[in-house]
Structure formats: C-alpha cells, structure tokens
XYZ file of C-alpha atoms in Angstrom:
710
model
C 9.047 8.923 3.351
C 8.957 10.660 6.645
C 9.200 14.770 5.932
C 6.639 13.949 2.988
C 3.852 12.572 5.659
C 4.950 15.010 7.790
C 4.131 17.418 5.570
C 0.755 15.998 4.507
C -0.031 16.014 8.713
C 0.773 19.394 8.869
C -1.260 20.515 5.709
C -4.617 18.827 6.762
C -3.788 19.902 10.328
C -4.093 23.482 9.336
C -6.908 23.336 7.406
C -9.823 21.995 9.671
C -12.665 23.337 7.617
C -11.500 21.445 4.666
C -11.140 17.829 7.422
C -14.706 18.692 9.041
C -16.252 18.675 5.666
C -14.416 15.865 4.871
C -15.581 13.746 7.858
C -19.221 14.996 7.283
C -19.780 14.552 3.904
C -18.068 10.559 4.664
C -20.130 9.920 7.141
C -23.415 11.459 5.512
C -22.316 9.207 2.402
C -22.275 6.199 4.288
C -25.602 6.108 5.693
C -27.271 7.070 2.399
C -29.682 4.656 0.923
C -27.734 1.890 -0.595
C -25.398 4.359 -1.591
C -23.685 3.711 1.961
C -22.186 0.178 0.782
C -19.161 1.595 -1.104
C -18.522 4.427 0.630
C -15.371 3.997 2.720
C -16.337 6.013 6.055
C -13.868 3.496 8.315
C -11.075 4.352 6.716
C -11.811 7.988 6.418
C -12.815 8.408 9.622
C -10.255 6.301 11.685
C -8.250 8.733 9.997
C -9.613 11.822 10.983
C -9.325 10.100 14.501
C -5.449 9.577 14.523
C -5.005 13.269 13.415
C -7.024 14.013 16.567
C -4.715 12.002 18.424
C -1.422 13.482 16.823
C -2.899 17.392 17.785
C -3.223 17.944 14.194
C -7.269 18.403 14.793
C -9.478 19.651 17.710
C -11.691 16.275 18.557
C -15.092 18.254 19.345
C -15.481 19.988 15.662
C -14.555 16.873 14.066
C -16.560 14.391 16.376
C -19.827 17.340 15.862
C -19.520 17.045 12.002
C -19.264 13.699 11.907
C -21.997 13.084 14.056
C -24.103 15.602 11.854
C -23.575 13.485 8.860
C -24.326 10.077 9.794
C -27.701 11.892 11.615
C -28.501 13.768 8.306
C -27.762 10.527 5.870
C -29.888 8.202 8.109
C -32.425 10.682 7.740
C -32.185 10.974 4.042
C -32.057 7.478 3.760
C -35.727 7.526 5.769
C -37.715 9.954 4.334
C -36.827 8.191 0.905
C -38.365 5.477 2.200
C -41.168 7.464 3.584
C -42.033 8.682 0.281
C -41.735 5.875 -1.959
C -42.705 3.017 0.217
C -43.143 -0.329 -1.414
C -42.815 1.165 -4.684
C -38.646 1.974 -4.157
C -38.401 -1.968 -5.272
C -38.987 -0.706 -8.650
C -37.585 2.657 -8.760
C -34.329 2.725 -10.472
C -31.299 2.566 -9.042
C -33.278 0.515 -6.437
C -34.927 -1.705 -8.617
C -31.579 -2.636 -9.453
C -30.745 -3.921 -6.164
C -34.454 -5.600 -5.030
C -32.732 -8.201 -3.038
C -30.733 -6.123 -0.798
C -33.951 -3.922 -0.435
C -35.550 -7.355 0.876
C -32.535 -8.310 3.051
C -33.068 -4.758 4.516
C -36.993 -5.556 5.229
C -35.971 -9.510 6.723
C -33.662 -7.396 9.015
C -35.771 -5.178 10.342
C -38.641 -7.595 10.655
C -36.248 -9.485 13.120
C -34.947 -6.898 15.270
C -38.480 -4.148 15.047
C -37.390 -0.520 15.908
C -34.214 -1.509 17.793
C -32.939 -2.097 14.030
C -32.123 1.753 13.476
C -29.779 1.537 16.288
C -28.714 -1.582 15.429
C -27.997 -1.633 11.779
C -25.576 1.426 12.328
C -23.384 -0.874 13.277
C -23.612 -3.575 10.738
C -22.114 -3.442 7.794
C -24.127 -4.740 4.712
C -27.092 -3.503 5.981
C -25.937 -0.166 7.513
C -27.014 1.282 4.340
C -30.230 0.262 3.757
C -32.533 -0.008 6.971
C -33.289 3.527 7.820
C -34.681 3.484 4.263
C -36.803 0.211 5.432
C -37.779 1.942 8.612
C -39.877 5.106 6.712
C -40.942 2.369 4.313
C -42.658 0.534 6.898
C -44.398 4.014 8.304
C -41.712 4.253 11.397
C -42.832 7.226 13.137
C -40.919 10.498 12.582
C -40.251 11.319 16.173
C -38.740 7.929 17.247
C -36.671 7.321 14.495
C -35.250 10.551 14.857
C -34.500 10.048 18.520
C -32.844 6.357 17.498
C -30.576 8.068 14.476
C -28.743 10.613 17.186
C -28.331 8.799 19.783
C -27.160 5.889 17.763
C -24.971 8.351 15.483
C -23.331 10.177 18.590
C -22.461 6.273 19.254
C -21.458 5.583 15.855
C -18.937 8.351 15.673
C -17.396 7.385 18.950
C -16.388 3.928 17.948
C -15.062 5.232 14.733
C -13.290 7.762 15.443
C -11.504 6.383 19.269
C -9.980 3.611 17.369
C -7.781 6.096 15.278
C -8.249 8.501 18.438
C -5.630 6.057 20.173
C -3.723 5.074 17.754
C -3.076 9.174 16.628
C -1.797 9.715 20.441
C 0.109 6.325 20.319
C 1.986 7.713 17.252
C 2.457 11.163 18.486
C 4.502 9.138 21.471
C 6.465 7.356 19.564
C 7.223 10.131 16.608
C 8.590 11.763 20.016
C 10.906 8.728 20.526
C 11.866 7.796 16.605
C 9.814 9.176 13.591
C 10.901 6.216 11.397
C 9.688 3.725 14.216
C 6.328 6.087 13.868
C 6.402 5.895 10.228
C 7.473 1.716 9.554
C 4.360 1.025 12.350
C 1.684 3.234 10.644
C 2.919 1.426 7.376
C 2.556 -1.702 9.243
C -0.706 -0.817 10.414
C -2.494 0.755 7.197
C -1.329 -2.161 5.231
C -2.951 -5.138 7.844
C -6.184 -2.606 8.127
C -6.301 -2.473 3.987
C -6.546 -5.957 3.978
C -8.965 -6.726 6.628
C -11.472 -3.906 5.045
C -11.602 -6.084 1.377
C -11.676 -9.026 3.523
C -14.730 -7.435 5.175
C -16.016 -5.858 1.437
C -15.487 -9.441 -0.498
C -17.553 -10.777 2.369
C -19.868 -8.653 3.478
C -20.606 -6.209 0.056
C -19.805 -7.478 -2.918
C -21.708 -10.873 -3.083
C -24.510 -9.024 -2.136
C -24.802 -6.937 -5.111
C -24.315 -9.925 -7.020
C -27.417 -11.971 -6.044
C -29.064 -10.949 -9.103
C -26.593 -12.673 -11.682
C -25.706 -15.395 -9.332
C -29.724 -16.365 -9.945
C -28.952 -16.049 -13.944
C -25.929 -18.688 -13.229
C -27.320 -20.927 -11.507
C -30.652 -20.591 -14.412
C -27.855 -21.170 -17.410
C -26.473 -23.936 -15.517
C -30.015 -26.089 -14.761
C -30.608 -25.384 -18.218
C -27.955 -28.328 -18.784
C -28.791 -32.155 -18.006
C -25.827 -33.420 -16.383
C -24.806 -34.201 -13.132
C -22.197 -31.585 -12.658
C -24.498 -29.122 -13.936
C -27.495 -30.060 -11.013
C -24.426 -29.790 -8.495
C -22.916 -26.937 -9.555
C -26.462 -24.861 -9.527
C -27.399 -26.151 -6.168
C -23.958 -25.290 -5.040
C -24.287 -21.525 -6.115
C -27.997 -20.998 -5.958
C -28.594 -17.873 -3.228
C -31.307 -20.038 -1.166
C -28.106 -23.033 -0.651
C -26.835 -21.610 2.537
C -23.210 -22.666 1.483
C -23.622 -20.538 -1.691
C -22.135 -17.324 -0.800
C -18.899 -19.198 0.336
C -18.434 -21.736 -2.590
C -19.010 -18.323 -5.283
C -15.801 -16.569 -2.931
C -13.868 -19.625 -2.874
C -14.100 -20.286 -7.140
C -13.672 -16.688 -7.645
C -10.082 -16.679 -5.431
C -9.290 -19.811 -6.526
C -9.247 -18.578 -10.505
C -7.691 -14.993 -9.567
C -4.366 -16.422 -7.320
C -3.318 -19.271 -9.510
C -2.957 -16.745 -12.173
C -1.515 -14.061 -10.416
C 1.063 -16.716 -8.561
C 1.928 -18.197 -12.157
C 2.763 -14.081 -13.813
C 4.966 -13.473 -10.185
C 6.715 -16.652 -10.929
C 7.535 -16.015 -14.181
C 8.413 -12.055 -13.715
C 10.902 -12.772 -11.087
C 14.303 -13.280 -13.833
C 17.283 -10.722 -12.337
C 16.266 -8.134 -15.946
C 12.800 -7.850 -15.417
C 10.830 -4.753 -13.459
C 10.007 -6.732 -10.752
C 12.957 -7.599 -9.238
C 13.780 -3.767 -9.467
C 10.725 -2.543 -7.680
C 11.487 -5.653 -5.477
C 15.124 -3.820 -4.815
C 13.389 -0.561 -4.437
C 11.058 -1.949 -1.467
C 13.647 -3.543 0.377
C 15.632 -0.286 -0.102
C 12.810 1.900 0.862
C 11.738 -0.351 4.201
C 15.774 -0.440 4.819
C 15.750 3.102 5.283
C 13.102 2.913 7.869
C 14.861 0.024 10.018
C 14.716 0.498 14.076
C 16.078 -1.360 17.074
C 12.422 -1.293 18.506
C 10.747 -1.889 14.843
C 13.629 -4.118 14.913
C 12.371 -6.234 18.209
C 8.627 -5.610 17.234
C 9.088 -7.514 13.323
C 11.105 -10.204 14.877
C 8.363 -11.160 17.358
C 6.265 -11.560 14.709
C 7.795 -13.279 12.180
C 8.514 -15.984 15.035
C 5.083 -16.549 14.701
C 5.253 -18.224 11.221
C 8.061 -20.538 11.765
C 8.162 -23.891 10.233
C 7.947 -24.873 14.358
C 5.573 -23.017 15.585
C 2.879 -23.567 12.159
C 3.908 -27.526 12.720
C 2.800 -27.294 16.064
C -0.480 -25.454 15.173
C -1.466 -27.955 12.439
C -0.716 -31.362 14.457
C -2.980 -30.109 17.302
C -5.861 -28.768 14.265
C -5.081 -32.488 12.671
C -5.937 -34.443 15.735
C -8.476 -32.387 17.306
C -10.277 -33.236 14.027
C -10.012 -36.734 13.892
C -10.834 -36.358 17.687
C -14.334 -34.886 16.626
C -14.496 -37.437 13.848
C -14.564 -34.985 11.170
C -12.503 -37.961 8.629
C -13.050 -35.600 5.313
C -12.480 -32.542 6.721
C -9.137 -33.578 8.917
C -7.770 -35.130 5.368
C -8.269 -32.760 3.720
C -6.567 -30.267 6.236
C -3.569 -32.711 6.010
C -3.749 -33.134 2.351
C -3.637 -29.257 2.397
C -0.471 -28.749 4.894
C 1.324 -31.674 3.394
C 1.448 -30.465 -0.138
C 2.290 -27.204 1.101
C 5.442 -28.153 3.330
C 6.348 -30.382 -0.231
C 5.466 -28.038 -3.287
C 7.233 -24.917 -1.166
C 10.789 -26.032 -0.704
C 10.908 -27.985 -4.837
C 9.810 -24.628 -6.168
C 12.305 -22.518 -4.674
C 14.872 -25.310 -6.041
C 13.220 -25.179 -9.200
C 13.151 -21.186 -8.826
C 16.573 -20.851 -7.637
C 16.592 -17.242 -6.445
C 18.824 -15.579 -3.832
C 17.418 -14.167 -0.881
C 18.293 -10.725 -0.542
C 20.377 -11.402 2.866
C 21.809 -15.262 3.830
C 20.449 -16.912 6.860
C 19.634 -20.121 5.677
C 21.238 -23.203 3.721
C 19.397 -26.059 1.217
C 16.206 -25.033 0.072
C 15.339 -22.432 2.288
C 18.257 -20.267 1.233
C 16.268 -19.961 -2.097
C 13.458 -16.865 -1.744
C 10.678 -17.513 -3.538
C 8.160 -18.225 -2.384
C 8.676 -17.085 1.014
C 7.908 -20.233 3.158
C 6.213 -18.352 6.105
C 4.237 -16.230 4.388
C 2.930 -19.554 1.759
C 2.043 -21.686 5.487
C 1.043 -19.441 7.318
C -1.765 -18.004 4.733
C -3.022 -22.006 4.338
C -2.697 -22.991 7.868
C -4.538 -19.562 9.055
C -7.056 -19.628 6.057
C -7.784 -23.090 6.841
C -8.465 -22.643 10.541
C -10.771 -19.570 9.456
C -12.807 -21.791 6.732
C -12.856 -24.098 9.339
C -14.063 -21.816 12.125
C -16.120 -19.382 9.677
C -18.401 -22.485 8.267
C -22.457 -21.863 8.181
C -21.831 -19.243 10.376
C -23.436 -15.228 9.727
C -21.738 -13.095 7.024
C -20.453 -10.725 9.827
C -19.381 -13.713 11.902
C -17.525 -14.617 9.143
C -15.660 -11.385 8.180
C -14.603 -11.209 11.940
C -13.317 -15.115 11.768
C -11.319 -13.625 8.458
C -10.147 -10.736 9.598
C -8.784 -11.914 12.279
C -6.900 -14.490 10.032
C -6.324 -11.845 7.144
C -4.685 -10.183 10.350
C -1.972 -12.645 11.445
C -1.329 -13.660 7.934
C -0.132 -10.185 7.011
C 1.584 -9.394 10.420
C 3.918 -12.519 9.282
C 4.298 -11.251 5.578
C 4.794 -7.887 6.677
C 7.665 -8.768 8.804
C 9.396 -10.831 6.113
C 9.558 -7.571 4.052
C 10.522 -5.474 6.628
C 13.332 -7.714 7.798
C 14.483 -8.410 4.865
C 14.128 -12.084 5.061
C 12.054 -12.039 1.605
C 10.970 -9.817 -1.553
C 8.139 -8.273 -1.497
C 7.423 -10.601 -4.663
C 7.779 -13.807 -2.324
C 5.338 -12.965 -0.201
C 3.036 -11.757 -2.585
C 3.448 -15.511 -4.357
C 3.577 -16.831 -0.983
C 0.177 -15.830 -0.516
C -1.752 -15.820 -3.673
C -0.711 -20.059 -3.499
C -1.603 -19.941 0.270
C -4.972 -18.308 -0.714
C -5.565 -20.517 -3.691
C -4.910 -23.871 -1.498
C -7.923 -22.320 1.012
C -9.790 -21.745 -1.694
C -9.722 -25.243 -2.883
C -9.897 -26.516 0.643
C -13.552 -24.269 0.796
C -14.972 -25.337 -2.303
C -14.314 -28.966 -2.025
C -15.204 -28.990 1.483
C -18.254 -25.836 1.718
C -20.460 -28.565 0.783
C -19.494 -30.884 3.579
C -22.498 -30.277 6.162
C -22.662 -33.814 8.305
C -19.494 -33.490 10.499
C -19.612 -31.632 13.927
C -16.330 -29.645 14.240
C -17.142 -27.193 17.274
C -15.990 -24.243 15.523
C -15.327 -21.964 18.783
C -13.744 -24.914 20.401
C -11.560 -24.818 17.510
C -10.685 -21.488 17.549
C -9.879 -21.493 21.171
C -7.411 -24.061 21.064
C -5.929 -22.408 17.907
C -5.255 -19.347 19.886
C -4.242 -21.096 23.043
C -1.788 -23.280 20.924
C -0.611 -19.945 19.372
C 0.189 -18.209 22.593
C 1.726 -20.814 24.260
C 3.937 -22.405 21.338
C 4.891 -19.018 20.307
C 5.952 -17.697 23.591
C 7.579 -20.221 24.513
C 9.521 -20.431 20.716
C 10.220 -16.475 21.351
C 11.603 -16.775 24.932
C 13.900 -19.331 24.017
C 15.177 -18.190 20.277
C 14.305 -14.689 20.614
C 18.144 -13.002 20.777
C 19.387 -15.295 17.635
C 16.737 -14.600 15.539
C 17.369 -11.076 16.327
C 20.902 -11.412 15.636
C 20.313 -13.040 12.685
C 17.797 -10.450 10.925
C 20.187 -7.495 11.705
C 20.217 -5.224 8.798
C 22.674 -5.311 6.404
C 24.000 -2.423 4.089
C 25.146 -4.879 0.864
C 28.004 -1.317 0.379
C 30.199 -1.997 -2.614
C 33.644 -0.177 -2.484
C 35.339 0.481 -5.243
C 39.226 2.071 -5.702
C 39.165 5.325 -7.265
C 40.928 4.355 -10.238
C 38.310 1.363 -10.478
C 35.528 4.014 -10.253
C 37.029 6.372 -12.926
C 37.787 3.415 -14.991
C 35.235 0.896 -15.414
C 33.385 1.002 -11.903
C 30.899 3.880 -13.243
C 29.339 0.948 -15.337
C 27.804 -0.499 -12.254
C 26.053 2.000 -11.090
C 22.321 2.403 -12.389
C 22.079 4.899 -16.121
C 18.882 5.508 -15.529
C 16.140 6.599 -11.657
C 14.569 3.246 -10.677
C 11.306 3.682 -10.036
C 8.788 2.185 -6.823
C 6.826 -0.422 -9.515
C 10.226 -1.120 -11.237
C 9.955 0.937 -14.181
C 13.049 2.924 -15.652
C 12.979 7.337 -15.378
C 15.271 9.602 -16.101
C 18.711 8.856 -17.209
C 21.221 9.362 -14.047
C 23.612 11.725 -15.788
C 25.624 12.498 -12.699
C 28.096 10.590 -9.825
C 29.348 12.384 -7.244
C 31.384 10.872 -4.364
C 31.262 12.761 -1.381
C 28.870 15.599 1.053
C 25.664 16.519 -1.465
C 26.279 20.103 0.286
C 29.533 20.786 -2.071
C 27.625 20.307 -4.922
C 25.003 22.757 -3.900
C 28.108 25.125 -3.600
C 29.282 24.588 -6.851
C 26.776 25.133 -8.841
C 25.406 27.933 -6.844
C 27.422 30.438 -9.403
C 24.693 29.178 -12.084
C 21.752 29.705 -10.550
C 20.984 26.853 -8.429
C 19.184 26.881 -5.360
C 18.160 24.336 -3.142
C 13.951 24.181 -3.666
C 11.690 25.252 -0.879
C 10.824 22.678 1.688
C 7.485 21.038 1.667
C 5.828 23.040 4.086
C 1.493 24.743 4.500
C 3.088 27.868 2.755
C 4.924 26.482 -0.247
C 2.311 24.273 -1.489
C -0.531 26.718 -2.015
C 2.126 28.400 -4.808
C 0.330 25.631 -6.494
C -2.825 27.296 -5.900
C -1.906 30.548 -7.447
C -0.797 31.203 -11.489
C 2.170 33.646 -10.275
C 4.440 32.000 -8.567
C 8.066 31.648 -9.538
C 9.165 27.969 -10.429
C 12.210 28.685 -8.657
C 9.976 29.421 -5.469
C 8.042 26.153 -6.043
C 8.612 22.963 -4.130
C 10.005 19.254 -6.148
C 7.619 16.690 -6.765
C 9.047 14.264 -4.740
C 10.734 11.543 -7.154
C 12.268 8.011 -5.999
C 15.345 6.291 -7.267
C 15.920 2.613 -6.202
C 13.682 2.781 -2.888
C 15.106 6.021 -1.412
C 14.857 9.993 -1.570
C 16.917 12.467 -2.955
C 19.388 13.822 -0.316
C 19.500 16.872 -2.304
C 17.512 19.315 -5.304
C 18.426 22.016 -6.749
C 16.359 24.472 -9.031
C 17.434 26.749 -11.366
C 14.898 29.065 -13.326
C 15.242 29.235 -17.209
C 13.890 32.352 -18.361
C 14.223 31.278 -22.291
C 11.222 28.437 -21.416
C 8.176 30.580 -21.489
C 8.069 32.371 -24.585
C 5.133 34.725 -23.100
C 7.396 35.850 -20.119
C 10.611 36.008 -21.998
C 9.325 38.843 -24.362
C 7.716 40.755 -21.518
C 10.631 43.181 -19.306
C 7.843 43.937 -16.709
C 7.569 43.689 -13.005
C 4.672 40.744 -12.769
C 6.553 39.033 -16.288
C 6.519 34.885 -14.613
C 8.775 32.497 -16.492
C 7.061 29.456 -16.925
C 10.177 26.833 -16.776
C 13.195 25.573 -14.510
C 15.865 22.837 -14.236
C 15.279 20.152 -11.326
C 18.665 18.802 -10.230
C 17.914 15.627 -7.747
C 20.707 13.463 -5.883
C 20.765 10.170 -4.652
C 22.688 7.942 -2.270
C 23.884 4.505 -3.873
C 24.661 1.750 -1.977
C 28.399 1.891 -3.828
C 31.623 4.128 -2.347
C 35.071 4.996 -3.225
C 38.361 5.258 -1.842
C 40.015 7.811 -2.757
C 43.799 7.832 -3.665
C 43.887 10.273 -0.829
C 42.142 7.390 1.243
C 39.057 8.904 2.180
C 36.096 6.694 2.138
C 32.898 8.461 0.261
C 29.575 8.085 -0.176
C 28.677 7.804 -3.960
C 25.790 9.510 -5.172
C 23.952 9.663 -8.591
C 21.563 12.409 -10.359
C 19.842 13.563 -12.489
C 18.934 16.846 -14.685
C 15.725 17.306 -16.077
C 13.570 20.301 -17.442
C 9.966 21.396 -15.834
C 7.307 23.145 -17.763
C 5.678 25.242 -14.911
C 1.955 25.025 -16.943
C -0.399 27.463 -16.014
C -4.257 27.354 -16.849
C -6.193 29.907 -16.907
C -3.357 31.476 -14.510
C -4.796 30.458 -11.901
C -2.372 27.530 -11.024
C 1.171 26.442 -10.829
C 1.762 22.914 -12.488
C 4.872 21.627 -13.026
C 5.061 19.335 -15.719
C 9.044 17.403 -16.715
C 9.202 17.835 -20.516
C 12.686 17.168 -21.097
C 14.672 14.200 -19.113
C 17.920 15.130 -20.077
C 19.619 18.817 -20.945
C 21.501 19.826 -24.015
C 25.375 20.193 -24.056
C 25.000 24.042 -23.758
C 22.491 23.494 -21.099
C 24.009 21.316 -18.029
C 26.334 22.848 -16.115
C 28.008 19.706 -14.491
C 30.737 18.874 -17.353
C 32.021 22.429 -17.210
C 32.552 21.677 -13.153
C 36.525 22.042 -12.614
C 38.188 18.303 -11.558
C 34.927 16.664 -12.851
C 35.687 13.349 -15.353
C 33.137 12.741 -18.160
C 32.280 9.521 -19.401
C 30.361 8.073 -22.571
C 27.864 5.693 -22.268
C 26.966 3.042 -25.337
C 24.077 4.615 -25.841
C 26.149 8.002 -26.623
C 24.982 9.723 -23.438
C 26.951 11.534 -21.192
C 27.855 11.014 -17.484
C 29.503 12.949 -14.996
C 31.516 11.800 -12.339
C 33.370 14.044 -9.673
C 34.789 13.743 -6.451
C 33.456 16.567 -4.055
C 36.953 17.089 -2.389
C 38.200 18.086 -6.429
C 35.609 20.103 -7.413
C 36.756 23.920 -7.441
C 33.852 26.583 -7.052
C 33.974 28.925 -10.118
C 34.249 32.808 -9.299
C 31.969 32.983 -12.803
C 28.813 31.490 -14.153
C 29.470 28.523 -15.278
C 27.590 28.924 -18.501
C 30.258 31.895 -18.741
C 33.149 30.082 -17.917
C 31.429 27.124 -20.171
C 31.069 30.181 -23.029
C 34.700 31.318 -22.425
C 36.278 27.521 -23.023
C 34.126 26.451 -25.691
C 32.701 23.463 -23.396
C 35.033 21.120 -24.176
C 35.589 18.028 -21.786
C 38.037 17.730 -19.422
C 40.955 16.137 -20.690
C 40.664 12.507 -18.915
C 36.703 12.497 -20.356
C 36.625 9.370 -22.628
C 35.862 10.159 -26.524
C 32.760 10.269 -28.007
C 32.457 7.257 -29.642
C 33.941 5.603 -26.773
C 31.447 1.987 -25.706
C 33.212 1.888 -22.075
C-alpha cells in the first residue's frame, strides 16, 4: 500500500499542470450558483495542500489557481443573479430549489454586503450569496473587491491545513513510511466521516424542503392524533423539524444495517474473509509509535472513562432539573450497557486476539465503538439542540471525530474485526437517533448546553489523562501485535497441510478471486530464477514513466506494470510477467519490427501466515501464487489496457509443474496445485516449455493421482 501511495503522489507531483487545472475547476465549481452545494472542494483542496506540504507541488501556482477559480465561480454566480433578477426563482433548475434561494436572500438581508465575504466560508449558503448579490443589484466594483479579498482568505484557509499535514507527514515519512501511511489513512477516514456529517446537516436537508412540505401535507390529510403530531414535528417552519427528520432517517437506516451485519458474520461468509483481509492490512502498517498513539486513543473509550463521563452528565442534567432528558439519557446508556454483553454472548464470535474474559471475550459488537457512539452522540444531541445548522455541524463534527478515532483504534490494534466496529456504530447511531426523535420536541428544559460541553470536555481530559498515566504500559503490552503463525512440518504440509492454505485469492471485500495454484516455501527471488528460462521477468515497478506506457498503444506487454491485487489484505511480494506471443492473432501474423503482442501471463506471489519446517531443519515462510492471463486491449491503437481473460492456465501453459523438485497435488474440484521448497527447486538450463515437451509434461513421481480428493 505504501508503495502505491508513493507512486500516486509522485505522479501528481510530476504533473503540476494537471493539479493546477483540477484545483481551478474545483474552486470555481464550489462557488457556482447552487451547483457548488455538491462540489467536494474541501476534500480536494486539503489534498492539494497536503501535496504542497510534502514538497510534491509548487505552492504558489496551486494558491494562485485556487484563488482564480474561487474568483471566477463567484463572478459567474453574481452575473447569473444580476441578469435574471427575481425571475431566477421561476427558471429551471433554480426553480426546483426555490427555498434555498429564499434562504440566501434572508442571509443577505441579515448581513448586507459583508455577507459576500462571510458567506464564502458558510456551508449551505456559500454557493447562493453571490447570486443573491447580483439579484439585489449590488455594485459590480464593490462585489469584485469583496470577491477577490474573500477568495484569497478562503484559499489560505482551505490549503493551509493540508500544507501543515503534508509537512508533518513528510517528516514522519523520513522516520517511518508505515507510520505516515497509517496516520494518513486514519485522518482521511475521520475527515470523510466529518464531511459526511456536515454534508447531511448543511446541504442534504435543505434540498428536500419541497419533499418535506408534501409529506407534511399528506400527514395533515389524515385526521388522527399521531398524523397531526408528525405533521407538526416535520413542518419546515418548526424549529426542530430538521433534527426530527434526520433522526427518523438514521433510525430507518442504521437498524437494518446492524441486523444485516449481525446475520453476515458467520465463519464461512464473505464478511469474515473481508474482516481478516482488513486486519492483515492494518497489521502490516503497525509501528511502535503508531501503537502508542492508538492505545492512548482506545483508552478514552474504556468502560471506566465512559462510566465517569456518563455519570457526570446524568448528575448535571438532574441538577438542572432536565428530568426527561436526564431520564432518557440514563435509559439509553443503561440499555446499551446491558445490550452489548448480552448480544456478544448470543453471537459468540471470537475476537482477533485473546485479551478479555467473560462476555467481553467475544467480539460482536464492539463495546468501545457502541458505548462511545451512544455516549458522545447523546451529548452532541443535547449540546446542539435548537442551535443553528452551522453550530450543529460543528458540534457533531467533534463527536464524530472522537467516535471515529476510538473505532479506528480498535481495528488498528486488532482488538476487533472491522464489522464489529461498524455494527457497534450502527447500533449506537440507532440509539442516538431514537433519543433525538423522542426528545427533539422537548423545549421547556434548560440544559445549559455550553456548560455541559465544557464539563464533559474537562471530565474526559482529567479522567482520561489519569487513566492513561496509570494504566498505559499495561494496555500497551496487552495490545501488542500478534501474528497468528501456523507452522507445519514438511511431511505434514506435503500430505495434508497444504489443504489449509486458501484455494482462491481473497479480496479486500471478502470476495473470492482467481485460483491459487502455487504454494512456495522460501525466498521468492528463487522462484524468479527458476522461471527465468521460461521467459518470466519481474514486472516493472510503478512510476510515472511506466504509467505512461498505459497511455500509448504500442507498449509491449512485459513493459507494463501489473495492476495491484490484494490477497487476504496483503500485497504481492513478487510479480512476474511473460509475453504471450500467440495471444494476439494480429501480431502473431506479423513479422515486422512494429508488431506488438497483445497478451501476457502474470504470476503473483503473496505471503501467508503459514510456515514450514523442512526435513533439514529450515523454517521457511509459505507463499501462495496465481497465474493469470491478461489480454492487452488497445482501443484505437492509442491506449494499452490489461484485462484478465483467464484465471487458470492450461496444462501446457503452466510452467510450475515442470520445475524440477516440485510436488503436484489435486484438489477435490480437479484443479492442480504445485508445492515447492525453494532450496529443492533446480534452475533448468533449457526453457521450461522445451523441458516439458521433452518429458511429455508428466507430473513428478510424488504427484497425487488425478482422481484424488485429498
């Protein structure tokens, strides 16, 4: 993974013109009237700032093109509003979002001319205010001055965090590439979660104002108490209707998600394979420094800290005489505390590592993820209640960051499978949604929201800090990485143990890929030597130069890098390619220098958790390998696009059984797998294809009969 990310960063850094064009288009699109509501400018610009901080892009061109894009977008929106005036409310597509236009008008009336500057930084109105300024006849010179100055400030604010992060990652990369990759993945996931929460609160709901009105009208047509109450609660004019709608939608989504996850975690299901692959992926990224960071974070979600924070919150709510909210909070937390261990006992799913006893020894759902989601989700609901959308977005961004950090730490440390964490978050979100839906209409209890937020923050800092100081070393030792290695004696491996290794490649999503037809014990480089006479060479490494080979239609197949394939969360340690002269009927009939073959064989070798102890006493890692055929498509003779068309070679196309010193085994489905120990394999002097022809490609003496089902 680290190599792929490095190559991607290098490619972008070596194409600054492309990067400049992207930031210009994104910055302009973000400011276009209404269109900017759905343009992910923050994600792209923070990423561009990160590349600047890593030293891959020149800062001044990126800053200038970002600023110019922002200026151009606001200017276009201004002139659209200036031209259409009030007619814009009846012109498609703006007529479909009349409520958003009216919201922008109200914002402009409240803030006047300075709304052009301020509005650029306010999600939900930033793509509307410039058009409103044109509608109301704001002078072009005044608008241009505000537009330019605000664009400069906006660019600094959006590129700055990424620049700081990129500088930090660059320094970390000098220390440990794996640490930098892990922290990068962590921050990206948190960032995406926060952006989704803000997008839901600030952008999605306003787009559905018309649908809400129709829903309210439908409810009002039903003359019963429940329908009238729902109509009142979901009325857009009701100050709490937006929160009620979000709560209802989340409740309808998260409960089925939790049920689906719980029903899909059987050992033979694809989800378990995906969990194992994800765990292996993170195990390979672990570093001592990363462990210390994640242990500190995971301790903030320990039951002791959650109990203290919950106790302080309940005591505060009762002290403020917020009886109903205090009671609801207490019921939600107590219900969660009872539900998690009972459901763990019911599911009886084993953890990735053995670190607890009793009900906590089981895995689904994650107690840390569930309790943290419920606790800080409820507190966020209490603090953000009846506040502006921007304030709500800020409060929930903090809560989502804390919840996401604890959840990520559980997967990173190997304490839970990824599905355990997702299940805990789904159930916790459902509890929070139910609480918000029930208590969203309560408006006569004074909570003292910022006092509550301050008290919770102080409690978490003091209790969490004291807990970490006292128990950090023990927790660090408990979460030490565990590699579940299985060692087999050579006779056992050759007789029956080979069946324990996967027969098909396991993808990151748990799906099954191509058959694994090789089990290789020892140094992968030895396999490259053994297959060299058959025409196999190491695939080119990914770089800007080799990537450019995909952009031309005349690149020989052996000069194209192999597309990455993950086996059970791990990347290939060895990739070999061989040109297939007979795969392209056009090339096969041409003998000129310009003929280009259209196919190749690709052999990949991945590490496993298995090792073998040989008869001579060597302890060797076992790798598994596949051999697939790729046809190189060349549309219009301008591109080279590899596409796998066969996952299994024919007997005469497979050089593995023809290596000297290997053993052949047959699976129950009739497929063949080659077992080899690197030190036993002889490198032939003649090409393997010729050697196979000379011997009639007969299997070695210890090969199982073709009809065996072992």
